[in-house]
mmCIF file of C-alpha atoms in Angstrom:
data_model
loop_
_atom_site.group_PDB
_atom_site.id
_atom_site.type_symbol
_atom_site.label_atom_id
_atom_site.label_comp_id
_atom_site.label_asym_id
_atom_site.label_seq_id
_atom_site.Cartn_x
_atom_site.Cartn_y
_atom_site.Cartn_z
ATOM 1 C CA MET A 1 -64.478 51.701 -1.799
ATOM 2 C CA GLN A 2 -64.755 49.099 -0.036
ATOM 3 C CA LYS A 3 -67.352 47.187 -1.358
ATOM 4 C CA HIS A 4 -64.362 46.986 -4.350
ATOM 5 C CA GLY A 5 -61.808 45.591 -2.000
ATOM 6 C CA PHE A 6 -60.025 48.703 -0.897
ATOM 7 C CA SER A 7 -59.002 49.281 2.487
ATOM 8 C CA THR A 8 -58.254 53.519 1.752
ATOM 9 C CA PHE A 9 -58.645 56.572 -1.097
ATOM 10 C CA GLY A 10 -57.868 59.950 -1.545
ATOM 11 C CA ILE A 11 -57.749 62.234 -4.221
ATOM 12 C CA ALA A 12 -55.004 63.927 -5.727
ATOM 13 C CA PRO A 13 -55.008 66.865 -8.474
ATOM 14 C CA ALA A 14 -54.118 65.835 -11.631
ATOM 15 C CA THR A 15 -51.092 68.876 -12.039
ATOM 16 C CA ALA A 16 -47.851 68.494 -10.367
ATOM 17 C CA PRO A 17 -45.374 70.473 -8.341
ATOM 18 C CA PRO A 18 -42.640 71.751 -10.298
ATOM 19 C CA GLU A 19 -40.166 70.222 -7.846
ATOM 20 C CA ARG A 20 -41.450 66.331 -8.192
ATOM 21 C CA GLU A 21 -40.655 66.415 -12.322
ATOM 22 C CA ALA A 22 -36.666 67.754 -10.608
ATOM 23 C CA ARG A 23 -36.323 65.597 -8.502
ATOM 24 C CA LEU A 24 -37.106 62.367 -10.546
ATOM 25 C CA ARG A 25 -34.591 63.468 -13.579
ATOM 26 C CA HIS A 26 -31.777 64.485 -10.927
ATOM 27 C CA TRP A 27 -33.002 60.711 -9.457
ATOM 28 C CA LEU A 28 -32.070 59.490 -13.058
ATOM 29 C CA SER A 29 -29.648 61.312 -13.852
ATOM 30 C CA ILE A 30 -27.163 59.941 -11.400
ATOM 31 C CA GLY A 31 -28.497 56.541 -13.088
ATOM 32 C CA ALA A 32 -29.864 55.382 -9.350
ATOM 33 C CA GLN A 33 -32.531 53.432 -11.565
ATOM 34 C CA GLY A 34 -30.385 51.206 -12.300
ATOM 35 C CA GLU A 35 -31.029 48.910 -15.532
ATOM 36 C CA MET A 36 -35.148 49.455 -14.852
ATOM 37 C CA ASP A 37 -34.523 51.635 -17.784
ATOM 38 C CA TRP A 38 -38.683 52.302 -17.885
ATOM 39 C CA MET A 39 -37.994 54.850 -15.573
ATOM 40 C CA ALA A 40 -36.509 57.008 -17.829
ATOM 41 C CA ARG A 41 -38.760 56.931 -20.284
ATOM 42 C CA GLU A 42 -40.488 60.535 -20.878
ATOM 43 C CA PRO A 43 -39.686 61.609 -17.140
ATOM 44 C CA GLU A 44 -42.364 64.464 -18.154
ATOM 45 C CA LYS A 45 -45.497 62.028 -18.166
ATOM 46 C CA ARG A 46 -44.200 60.171 -15.277
ATOM 47 C CA ALA A 47 -43.937 62.980 -13.374
ATOM 48 C CA SER A 48 -47.649 64.533 -13.745
ATOM 49 C CA PRO A 49 -50.584 62.679 -14.450
ATOM 50 C CA ALA A 50 -51.712 65.815 -17.077
ATOM 51 C CA GLY A 51 -48.550 64.850 -18.752
ATOM 52 C CA LEU A 52 -49.078 61.218 -19.386
ATOM 53 C CA TRP A 53 -53.089 61.901 -19.690
ATOM 54 C CA PRO A 54 -53.833 66.341 -20.815
ATOM 55 C CA GLU A 55 -57.131 65.593 -20.460
ATOM 56 C CA ALA A 56 -57.195 64.343 -16.757
ATOM 57 C CA GLN A 57 -58.166 66.498 -14.045
ATOM 58 C CA SER A 58 -57.886 64.638 -10.530
ATOM 59 C CA VAL A 59 -56.213 60.936 -9.514
ATOM 60 C CA ILE A 60 -58.246 58.967 -6.935
ATOM 61 C CA MET A 61 -55.775 56.747 -5.657
ATOM 62 C CA LEU A 62 -56.695 53.416 -3.705
ATOM 63 C CA GLY A 63 -54.751 51.307 -1.374
ATOM 64 C CA LEU A 64 -55.132 47.592 -0.333
ATOM 65 C CA ASN A 65 -53.996 46.620 2.792
ATOM 66 C CA HIS A 66 -51.369 43.826 2.871
ATOM 67 C CA ALA A 67 -50.362 43.540 6.283
ATOM 68 C CA PRO A 68 -48.567 39.900 6.758
ATOM 69 C CA GLU A 69 -49.775 37.798 9.407
ATOM 70 C CA PHE A 70 -45.793 37.158 10.373
ATOM 71 C CA ASP A 71 -42.671 38.868 10.875
ATOM 72 C CA PRO A 72 -40.943 38.923 7.971
ATOM 73 C CA LEU A 73 -37.273 39.785 10.148
ATOM 74 C CA ALA A 74 -38.117 36.299 11.480
ATOM 75 C CA LEU A 75 -37.281 34.970 8.058
ATOM 76 C CA LEU A 76 -33.389 35.706 8.189
ATOM 77 C CA GLU A 77 -32.502 34.083 11.323
ATOM 78 C CA ASN A 78 -32.481 30.744 9.717
ATOM 79 C CA ARG A 79 -29.461 30.926 7.551
ATOM 80 C CA GLU A 80 -30.505 27.113 5.523
ATOM 81 C CA ALA A 81 -34.259 28.839 4.849
ATOM 82 C CA GLY A 82 -34.830 31.054 1.727
ATOM 83 C CA ALA A 83 -36.178 34.550 3.136
ATOM 84 C CA LEU A 84 -39.157 36.029 0.483
ATOM 85 C CA ALA A 85 -40.253 39.700 0.623
ATOM 86 C CA ALA A 86 -44.459 39.518 2.793
ATOM 87 C CA TYR A 87 -45.793 40.627 -0.928
ATOM 88 C CA ALA A 88 -43.771 38.362 -2.450
ATOM 89 C CA VAL A 89 -45.636 34.967 -1.146
ATOM 90 C CA ARG A 90 -48.696 35.623 -2.305
ATOM 91 C CA ARG A 91 -51.292 36.356 -5.278
ATOM 92 C CA ASP A 92 -49.642 38.744 -8.140
ATOM 93 C CA TYR A 93 -50.953 42.017 -6.735
ATOM 94 C CA HIS A 94 -51.160 43.033 -10.061
ATOM 95 C CA ASP A 95 -53.835 41.027 -10.971
ATOM 96 C CA VAL A 96 -55.400 41.654 -7.765
ATOM 97 C CA ILE A 97 -55.873 45.203 -7.923
ATOM 98 C CA LYS A 98 -56.600 45.589 -11.933
ATOM 99 C CA GLY A 99 -59.720 43.363 -11.231
ATOM 100 C CA ARG A 100 -61.117 45.004 -8.822
ATOM 101 C CA LEU A 101 -59.841 48.945 -10.296
ATOM 102 C CA LYS A 102 -61.972 48.230 -13.259
ATOM 103 C CA ALA A 103 -64.941 46.982 -11.286
ATOM 104 C CA LEU A 104 -64.553 50.284 -9.258
ATOM 105 C CA ALA A 105 -64.356 52.933 -12.842
ATOM 106 C CA VAL A 106 -66.935 50.970 -14.469
ATOM 107 C CA ASP A 107 -69.193 51.871 -11.343
ATOM 108 C CA PHE A 108 -67.906 55.378 -11.114
ATOM 109 C CA VAL A 109 -68.020 56.262 -15.308
ATOM 110 C CA ALA A 110 -71.731 54.928 -15.294
ATOM 111 C CA ARG A 111 -72.390 57.166 -12.359
ATOM 112 C CA THR A 112 -70.275 60.236 -13.428
ATOM 113 C CA GLY A 113 -70.065 60.025 -17.408
ATOM 114 C CA ALA A 114 -66.600 60.857 -16.712
ATOM 115 C CA GLU A 115 -63.822 59.395 -19.083
ATOM 116 C CA VAL A 116 -61.011 57.583 -16.862
ATOM 117 C CA LYS A 117 -58.221 55.740 -17.121
ATOM 118 C CA VAL A 118 -56.392 52.453 -14.236
ATOM 119 C CA PHE A 119 -52.914 51.610 -13.435
ATOM 120 C CA VAL A 120 -51.186 49.665 -10.904
ATOM 121 C CA ASP A 121 -47.777 49.719 -12.216
ATOM 122 C CA THR A 122 -48.588 49.738 -16.274
ATOM 123 C CA ALA A 123 -47.848 53.002 -16.738
ATOM 124 C CA PRO A 124 -45.217 56.361 -15.960
ATOM 125 C CA VAL A 125 -47.179 56.858 -12.753
ATOM 126 C CA LEU A 126 -45.186 57.685 -9.659
ATOM 127 C CA GLU A 127 -47.776 56.443 -6.835
ATOM 128 C CA LYS A 128 -45.816 57.192 -3.908
ATOM 129 C CA PRO A 129 -46.496 60.146 -3.874
ATOM 130 C CA LEU A 130 -49.491 61.013 -5.553
ATOM 131 C CA ALA A 131 -50.802 58.602 -2.332
ATOM 132 C CA ALA A 132 -49.412 61.001 -0.520
ATOM 133 C CA GLU A 133 -50.863 64.421 -1.707
ATOM 134 C CA ALA A 134 -54.015 62.413 -1.775
ATOM 135 C CA GLY A 135 -53.957 62.033 1.968
ATOM 136 C CA LEU A 136 -53.247 58.190 1.774
ATOM 137 C CA GLY A 137 -49.843 58.452 4.293
ATOM 138 C CA TRP A 138 -46.544 59.927 3.384
ATOM 139 C CA GLN A 139 -43.438 59.167 2.124
ATOM 140 C CA GLY A 140 -40.942 57.557 4.891
ATOM 141 C CA LYS A 141 -36.785 58.223 4.903
ATOM 142 C CA HIS A 142 -37.387 54.879 3.056
ATOM 143 C CA THR A 143 -39.076 56.567 0.272
ATOM 144 C CA VAL A 144 -42.043 53.860 1.338
ATOM 145 C CA LEU A 145 -45.154 55.157 1.410
ATOM 146 C CA VAL A 146 -46.532 54.945 5.532
ATOM 147 C CA SER A 147 -49.850 55.374 6.570
ATOM 148 C CA ARG A 148 -51.232 55.761 9.959
ATOM 149 C CA GLU A 149 -53.800 53.300 9.809
ATOM 150 C CA PHE A 150 -51.769 50.293 7.418
ATOM 151 C CA GLY A 151 -48.370 51.024 8.641
ATOM 152 C CA ASN A 152 -45.827 50.540 5.357
ATOM 153 C CA TRP A 153 -48.806 47.791 4.054
ATOM 154 C CA LEU A 154 -50.333 49.218 1.326
ATOM 155 C CA PHE A 155 -51.255 48.121 -2.463
ATOM 156 C CA LEU A 156 -52.254 51.280 -4.613
ATOM 157 C CA GLY A 157 -53.424 51.808 -7.528
ATOM 158 C CA ALA A 158 -54.479 54.976 -9.166
ATOM 159 C CA ILE A 159 -57.869 55.866 -11.760
ATOM 160 C CA TYR A 160 -56.849 59.414 -13.562
ATOM 161 C CA THR A 161 -60.831 61.183 -14.778
ATOM 162 C CA THR A 162 -61.916 63.893 -16.714
ATOM 163 C CA LEU A 163 -63.787 64.238 -13.325
ATOM 164 C CA PRO A 164 -63.075 67.375 -11.469
ATOM 165 C CA LEU A 165 -62.675 66.151 -7.568
ATOM 166 C CA ALA A 166 -62.096 68.416 -4.648
ATOM 167 C CA PRO A 167 -58.278 67.417 -3.520
ATOM 168 C CA ASP A 168 -58.152 65.719 -0.115
ATOM 169 C CA THR A 169 -55.216 67.346 2.259
ATOM 170 C CA PRO A 170 -51.758 65.876 2.193
ATOM 171 C CA GLU A 171 -50.750 63.564 5.481
ATOM 172 C CA THR A 172 -47.905 65.137 7.756
ATOM 173 C CA ASP A 173 -44.512 63.414 7.741
ATOM 174 C CA HIS A 174 -44.468 61.886 10.932
ATOM 175 C CA CYS A 175 -41.070 59.849 11.035
ATOM 176 C CA GLY A 176 -39.593 62.526 12.999
ATOM 177 C CA SER A 177 -36.185 61.385 14.306
ATOM 178 C CA CYS A 178 -36.303 58.179 13.745
ATOM 179 C CA ARG A 179 -33.948 56.501 11.249
ATOM 180 C CA ARG A 180 -34.398 52.593 11.747
ATOM 181 C CA CYS A 181 -35.475 51.785 8.604
ATOM 182 C CA LEU A 182 -32.570 53.647 7.034
ATOM 183 C CA ASP A 183 -30.320 52.506 9.937
ATOM 184 C CA ILE A 184 -31.123 48.385 8.791
ATOM 185 C CA CYS A 185 -29.915 48.595 5.013
ATOM 186 C CA PRO A 186 -27.724 45.536 5.264
ATOM 187 C CA THR A 187 -26.450 47.530 2.017
ATOM 188 C CA ASP A 188 -26.556 51.736 2.640
ATOM 189 C CA ALA A 189 -29.050 52.016 -0.108
ATOM 190 C CA PHE A 190 -29.936 55.420 1.138
ATOM 191 C CA PRO A 191 -27.449 58.366 0.986
ATOM 192 C CA ALA A 192 -29.371 59.980 2.541
ATOM 193 C CA PRO A 193 -33.019 60.274 3.874
ATOM 194 C CA TYR A 194 -35.997 60.149 1.732
ATOM 195 C CA GLN A 195 -33.128 59.268 -1.056
ATOM 196 C CA LEU A 196 -32.741 55.623 -2.606
ATOM 197 C CA ASP A 197 -30.324 54.110 -5.015
ATOM 198 C CA ALA A 198 -31.543 51.197 -6.562
ATOM 199 C CA ARG A 199 -28.590 49.668 -7.428
ATOM 200 C CA ARG A 200 -27.804 48.957 -4.052
ATOM 201 C CA CYS A 201 -31.099 47.963 -2.526
ATOM 202 C CA ILE A 202 -31.596 44.203 -2.251
ATOM 203 C CA ALA A 203 -34.803 44.428 -3.937
ATOM 204 C CA TYR A 204 -33.437 45.172 -6.838
ATOM 205 C CA LEU A 205 -30.731 43.291 -6.798
ATOM 206 C CA THR A 206 -32.521 40.274 -6.698
ATOM 207 C CA ILE A 207 -35.409 41.187 -8.853
ATOM 208 C CA GLU A 208 -34.850 43.436 -11.151
ATOM 209 C CA HIS A 209 -30.990 42.857 -11.838
ATOM 210 C CA LYS A 210 -30.421 41.000 -14.840
ATOM 211 C CA GLY A 211 -26.840 39.904 -13.799
ATOM 212 C CA ALA A 212 -24.503 38.451 -11.900
ATOM 213 C CA ILE A 213 -24.994 40.805 -8.466
ATOM 214 C CA ALA A 214 -21.426 42.686 -7.249
ATOM 215 C CA ARG A 215 -19.596 40.397 -4.906
ATOM 216 C CA GLU A 216 -19.232 43.665 -2.284
ATOM 217 C CA PHE A 217 -23.259 43.063 -1.805
ATOM 218 C CA ARG A 218 -23.425 38.915 -1.856
ATOM 219 C CA ALA A 219 -22.671 38.023 1.104
ATOM 220 C CA LYS A 220 -24.884 40.956 2.572
ATOM 221 C CA ILE A 221 -27.800 39.512 1.072
ATOM 222 C CA GLY A 222 -27.591 36.550 3.540
ATOM 223 C CA ASN A 223 -30.846 33.926 3.265
ATOM 224 C CA ARG A 224 -32.761 36.842 1.242
ATOM 225 C CA ILE A 225 -33.580 35.280 -1.981
ATOM 226 C CA PHE A 226 -36.851 37.863 -3.552
ATOM 227 C CA GLY A 227 -36.771 41.394 -2.163
ATOM 228 C CA CYS A 228 -36.093 42.467 1.066
ATOM 229 C CA ASP A 229 -38.787 43.457 3.656
ATOM 230 C CA ASP A 230 -36.086 45.085 6.525
ATOM 231 C CA CYS A 231 -36.236 48.852 5.756
ATOM 232 C CA ILE A 232 -40.689 48.189 5.941
ATOM 233 C CA ALA A 233 -40.640 45.903 8.705
ATOM 234 C CA VAL A 234 -38.762 47.573 11.145
ATOM 235 C CA CYS A 235 -40.675 51.066 10.812
ATOM 236 C CA PRO A 236 -42.524 51.576 13.910
ATOM 237 C CA TRP A 237 -45.502 52.600 12.346
ATOM 238 C CA ASN A 238 -46.248 48.773 11.667
ATOM 239 C CA LYS A 239 -47.751 48.472 15.262
ATOM 240 C CA PHE A 240 -51.456 50.479 13.674
ATOM 241 C CA ALA A 241 -51.579 47.438 10.597
ATOM 242 C CA GLN A 242 -53.354 44.955 10.691
ATOM 243 C CA GLY A 243 -52.991 41.481 9.083
ATOM 244 C CA ALA A 244 -54.450 41.232 5.428
ATOM 245 C CA ARG A 245 -58.113 39.410 5.720
ATOM 246 C CA ASP A 246 -58.538 39.485 2.107
ATOM 247 C CA ALA A 247 -58.505 35.493 0.461
ATOM 248 C CA ARG A 248 -57.016 36.378 -3.109
ATOM 249 C CA LEU A 249 -53.791 37.849 -0.666
ATOM 250 C CA ALA A 250 -53.843 35.114 1.765
ATOM 251 C CA THR A 251 -50.426 33.893 2.390
ATOM 252 C CA ARG A 252 -48.597 31.065 0.946
ATOM 253 C CA LYS A 253 -47.776 28.996 4.060
ATOM 254 C CA ASP A 254 -45.688 26.653 1.619
ATOM 255 C CA LEU A 255 -43.279 29.293 0.250
ATOM 256 C CA LEU A 256 -42.782 30.693 3.808
ATOM 257 C CA HIS A 257 -39.124 28.637 5.690
ATOM 258 C CA ARG A 258 -38.355 26.278 2.714
ATOM 259 C CA PRO A 259 -34.767 25.043 2.492
ATOM 260 C CA LEU A 260 -32.557 26.880 0.267
ATOM 261 C CA ALA A 261 -32.377 23.483 -1.244
ATOM 262 C CA GLU A 262 -35.312 22.544 -2.412
ATOM 263 C CA TYR A 263 -35.396 25.779 -4.136
ATOM 264 C CA ALA A 264 -32.019 24.785 -5.631
ATOM 265 C CA MET A 265 -33.336 21.508 -7.221
ATOM 266 C CA LEU A 266 -35.936 23.808 -9.055
ATOM 267 C CA ASP A 267 -36.054 23.102 -12.876
ATOM 268 C CA ASP A 268 -37.732 25.581 -15.337
ATOM 269 C CA ALA A 269 -41.242 23.921 -14.924
ATOM 270 C CA ALA A 270 -40.909 23.127 -11.533
ATOM 271 C CA PHE A 271 -40.369 26.816 -10.620
ATOM 272 C CA ARG A 272 -43.045 27.829 -13.007
ATOM 273 C CA ALA A 273 -45.323 25.239 -11.319
ATOM 274 C CA LEU A 274 -44.138 26.522 -7.459
ATOM 275 C CA PHE A 275 -44.617 30.343 -7.918
ATOM 276 C CA ALA A 276 -47.560 30.558 -10.719
ATOM 277 C CA GLY A 277 -49.872 33.283 -9.432
ATOM 278 C CA THR A 278 -47.104 35.039 -7.893
ATOM 279 C CA PRO A 279 -44.918 37.947 -8.600
ATOM 280 C CA ILE A 280 -41.921 35.257 -8.597
ATOM 281 C CA LYS A 281 -43.078 33.687 -11.369
ATOM 282 C CA ARG A 282 -41.663 36.591 -13.729
ATOM 283 C CA THR A 283 -38.481 36.837 -12.462
ATOM 284 C CA GLY A 284 -37.649 33.499 -13.950
ATOM 285 C CA ARG A 285 -35.989 30.617 -13.101
ATOM 286 C CA ASP A 286 -32.675 31.784 -13.772
ATOM 287 C CA ARG A 287 -32.219 34.909 -11.666
ATOM 288 C CA PHE A 288 -33.949 33.133 -8.910
ATOM 289 C CA LEU A 289 -31.407 30.367 -8.672
ATOM 290 C CA ARG A 290 -29.253 32.572 -8.759
ATOM 291 C CA ASN A 291 -30.512 34.477 -5.667
ATOM 292 C CA VAL A 292 -30.520 30.946 -3.987
ATOM 293 C CA LEU A 293 -27.439 30.415 -4.532
ATOM 294 C CA ILE A 294 -25.963 33.628 -3.171
ATOM 295 C CA GLY A 295 -28.288 32.316 -0.015
ATOM 296 C CA ILE A 296 -26.549 29.103 -0.233
ATOM 297 C CA GLY A 297 -22.887 30.458 -0.248
ATOM 298 C CA ASN A 298 -24.034 32.746 3.104
ATOM 299 C CA SER A 299 -25.334 29.663 4.817
ATOM 300 C CA GLY A 300 -22.687 28.544 6.651
ATOM 301 C CA ASN A 301 -23.133 24.984 6.468
ATOM 302 C CA PRO A 302 -20.719 23.272 4.315
ATOM 303 C CA ALA A 303 -23.064 20.123 3.779
ATOM 304 C CA LEU A 304 -25.169 22.519 1.151
ATOM 305 C CA ALA A 305 -22.459 22.947 -1.006
ATOM 306 C CA ALA A 306 -24.230 19.232 -2.426
ATOM 307 C CA SER A 307 -26.800 21.638 -3.561
ATOM 308 C CA ALA A 308 -24.884 23.847 -5.598
ATOM 309 C CA GLY A 309 -22.478 21.290 -7.146
ATOM 310 C CA PRO A 310 -24.544 20.486 -9.639
ATOM 311 C CA HIS A 311 -25.234 23.934 -10.492
ATOM 312 C CA LEU A 312 -21.739 24.065 -12.356
ATOM 313 C CA ASP A 313 -23.235 21.884 -15.113
ATOM 314 C CA ASP A 314 -26.121 24.629 -15.639
ATOM 315 C CA PRO A 315 -26.813 25.842 -18.774
ATOM 316 C CA HIS A 316 -27.335 29.189 -17.928
ATOM 317 C CA PRO A 317 -24.011 31.224 -17.017
ATOM 318 C CA LEU A 318 -25.738 33.285 -14.556
ATOM 319 C CA VAL A 319 -26.707 30.212 -12.295
ATOM 320 C CA ARG A 320 -23.319 28.904 -12.766
ATOM 321 C CA GLY A 321 -20.947 31.775 -11.834
ATOM 322 C CA ALA A 322 -23.020 31.766 -8.579
ATOM 323 C CA ALA A 323 -22.275 28.414 -7.990
ATOM 324 C CA VAL A 324 -19.172 28.646 -8.036
ATOM 325 C CA TRP A 325 -19.389 31.535 -5.818
ATOM 326 C CA ALA A 326 -21.424 29.511 -3.373
ATOM 327 C CA LEU A 327 -19.022 27.070 -3.130
ATOM 328 C CA SER A 328 -15.920 28.869 -3.014
ATOM 329 C CA ARG A 329 -17.934 29.945 0.470
ATOM 330 C CA LEU A 330 -18.553 26.503 1.674
ATOM 331 C CA LEU A 331 -15.534 23.858 0.179
ATOM 332 C CA ALA A 332 -11.758 23.904 2.429
ATOM 333 C CA ALA A 333 -9.775 25.360 -0.581
ATOM 334 C CA GLU A 334 -8.262 21.627 -1.426
ATOM 335 C CA ALA A 335 -11.082 20.616 -2.414
ATOM 336 C CA PHE A 336 -12.902 24.236 -4.206
ATOM 337 C CA ALA A 337 -9.743 23.709 -6.584
ATOM 338 C CA GLY A 338 -10.091 20.057 -7.517
ATOM 339 C CA LEU A 339 -13.939 21.444 -8.821
ATOM 340 C CA ALA A 340 -11.865 23.906 -10.600
ATOM 341 C CA ARG A 341 -9.237 21.414 -12.596
ATOM 342 C CA ARG A 342 -12.452 19.827 -13.491
ATOM 343 C CA HIS A 343 -14.762 22.688 -14.494
ATOM 344 C CA ALA A 344 -13.183 25.926 -15.086
ATOM 345 C CA PRO A 345 -10.861 24.643 -18.282
ATOM 346 C CA ALA A 346 -14.109 23.832 -20.229
ATOM 347 C CA GLU A 347 -16.288 27.027 -19.179
ATOM 348 C CA MET A 348 -16.678 29.175 -22.399
ATOM 349 C CA ASP A 349 -18.483 32.087 -20.375
ATOM 350 C CA GLU A 350 -16.076 35.161 -19.247
ATOM 351 C CA HIS A 351 -17.717 36.490 -17.025
ATOM 352 C CA VAL A 352 -18.191 32.746 -15.254
ATOM 353 C CA ARG A 353 -14.106 32.093 -15.702
ATOM 354 C CA GLU A 354 -13.638 35.153 -14.181
ATOM 355 C CA GLU A 355 -15.932 33.997 -10.977
ATOM 356 C CA TRP A 356 -13.333 30.910 -11.075
ATOM 357 C CA GLU A 357 -10.378 33.025 -10.771
ATOM 358 C CA LEU A 358 -11.316 35.892 -7.971
ATOM 359 C CA ALA A 359 -12.640 32.656 -6.202
ATOM 360 C CA LEU A 360 -9.224 30.515 -6.257
ATOM 361 C CA ALA A 361 -7.778 34.426 -5.700
ATOM 362 C CA GLU A 362 -9.541 34.490 -2.564
ATOM 363 C CA LEU A 363 -8.981 31.450 -0.770
ATOM 364 C CA ALA A 364 -5.365 31.820 -2.042
ATOM 365 C CA LEU A 365 -5.171 35.300 0.086
ATOM 366 C CA ALA A 366 -7.206 33.703 2.893
ATOM 367 C CA GLU A 367 -4.381 30.588 3.191
ATOM 368 C CA LEU A 368 -1.763 33.154 3.170
ATOM 369 C CA THR A 369 -3.020 35.173 5.398
ATOM 370 C CA LEU A 370 -3.761 32.075 7.746
ATOM 371 C CA ALA A 371 -0.028 31.083 7.528
ATOM 372 C CA GLU A 372 1.185 34.417 8.028
ATOM 373 C CA THR A 373 -1.096 34.874 11.238
ATOM 374 C CA GLY A 374 -0.100 31.425 12.575
ATOM 375 C CA ALA A 375 3.698 32.179 12.320
ATOM 376 C CA GLY A 376 3.447 35.582 13.919
ATOM 377 C CA THR A 377 1.310 33.546 17.248
ATOM 378 C CA ALA A 378 4.056 31.130 17.339
#
């Protein structure tokens, strides 16, 4: 496996325990997948490899170590710089893993004559449960795969095959009483251990969610402008992981600690050029700028209002709405009201108009509360 660039592998059966599909259907029934509609398509195929491909007899699960050479939590300390998930400041892992899976599959077929199908986030496959069954690790209380050798830092790929192979022994859960991953989550995305509500997850909100981010989550997002590593990075099992040495997964150092003000200047062409080859490019400039403007609003630095102001005239309402919120957090009430008088009357999008109305109402309430507090003190 190392010949093809993988760090670890194991064998899982193609059949799935009945409770896996039941858990998946319950998760979907409460809408915890949010806008990830593909998760709800054909759950019987997602729950079981044999459901997706009846001829499958075994699943070869492969893991690629991508432990970062830096502390992701340290990126949160400078609120004027954008924090990007560790996996995102590298070449898109889909491209890296798929090429290696195909090369391995060619060798496997040549030696065995068996049929194969390869997957890396390209079909209804539950990679983490399959990896746990194959002995690569266990799903922690944050639902991410945890390895005793690689911590939380494994990219996963799967090869389904018609060849019957002896399955490996599933890894034992070693989380014990630890709940660091649950307690660190800024948005309380874990209603219980081993359960994730994606609708509250910052990774989902900043990457998958297409609309405006709910106001209740914005301040909690901080400067996380693409993904969130908190629950992963805090896990004590990471101390056993070694930094990635793979040249194709080298960290883009130019994307670490980059000022939010610089990101705010990106037009579509500049966005595509900067993030070419990374997972960030797939999210698109408008959603990314939405996240950047939320980060600017959370920066606490009024000087960054100069970076948000021009986006009140952005062509996309998603960006305009985020700019309104950011400026309401950075400017004094009088200055913000002046912007509202100039921009709000011409706004045609109902959601952006609502952002103006809510921001003005919140600032008015804050002024009233301050006045009452001052009067009471006097």
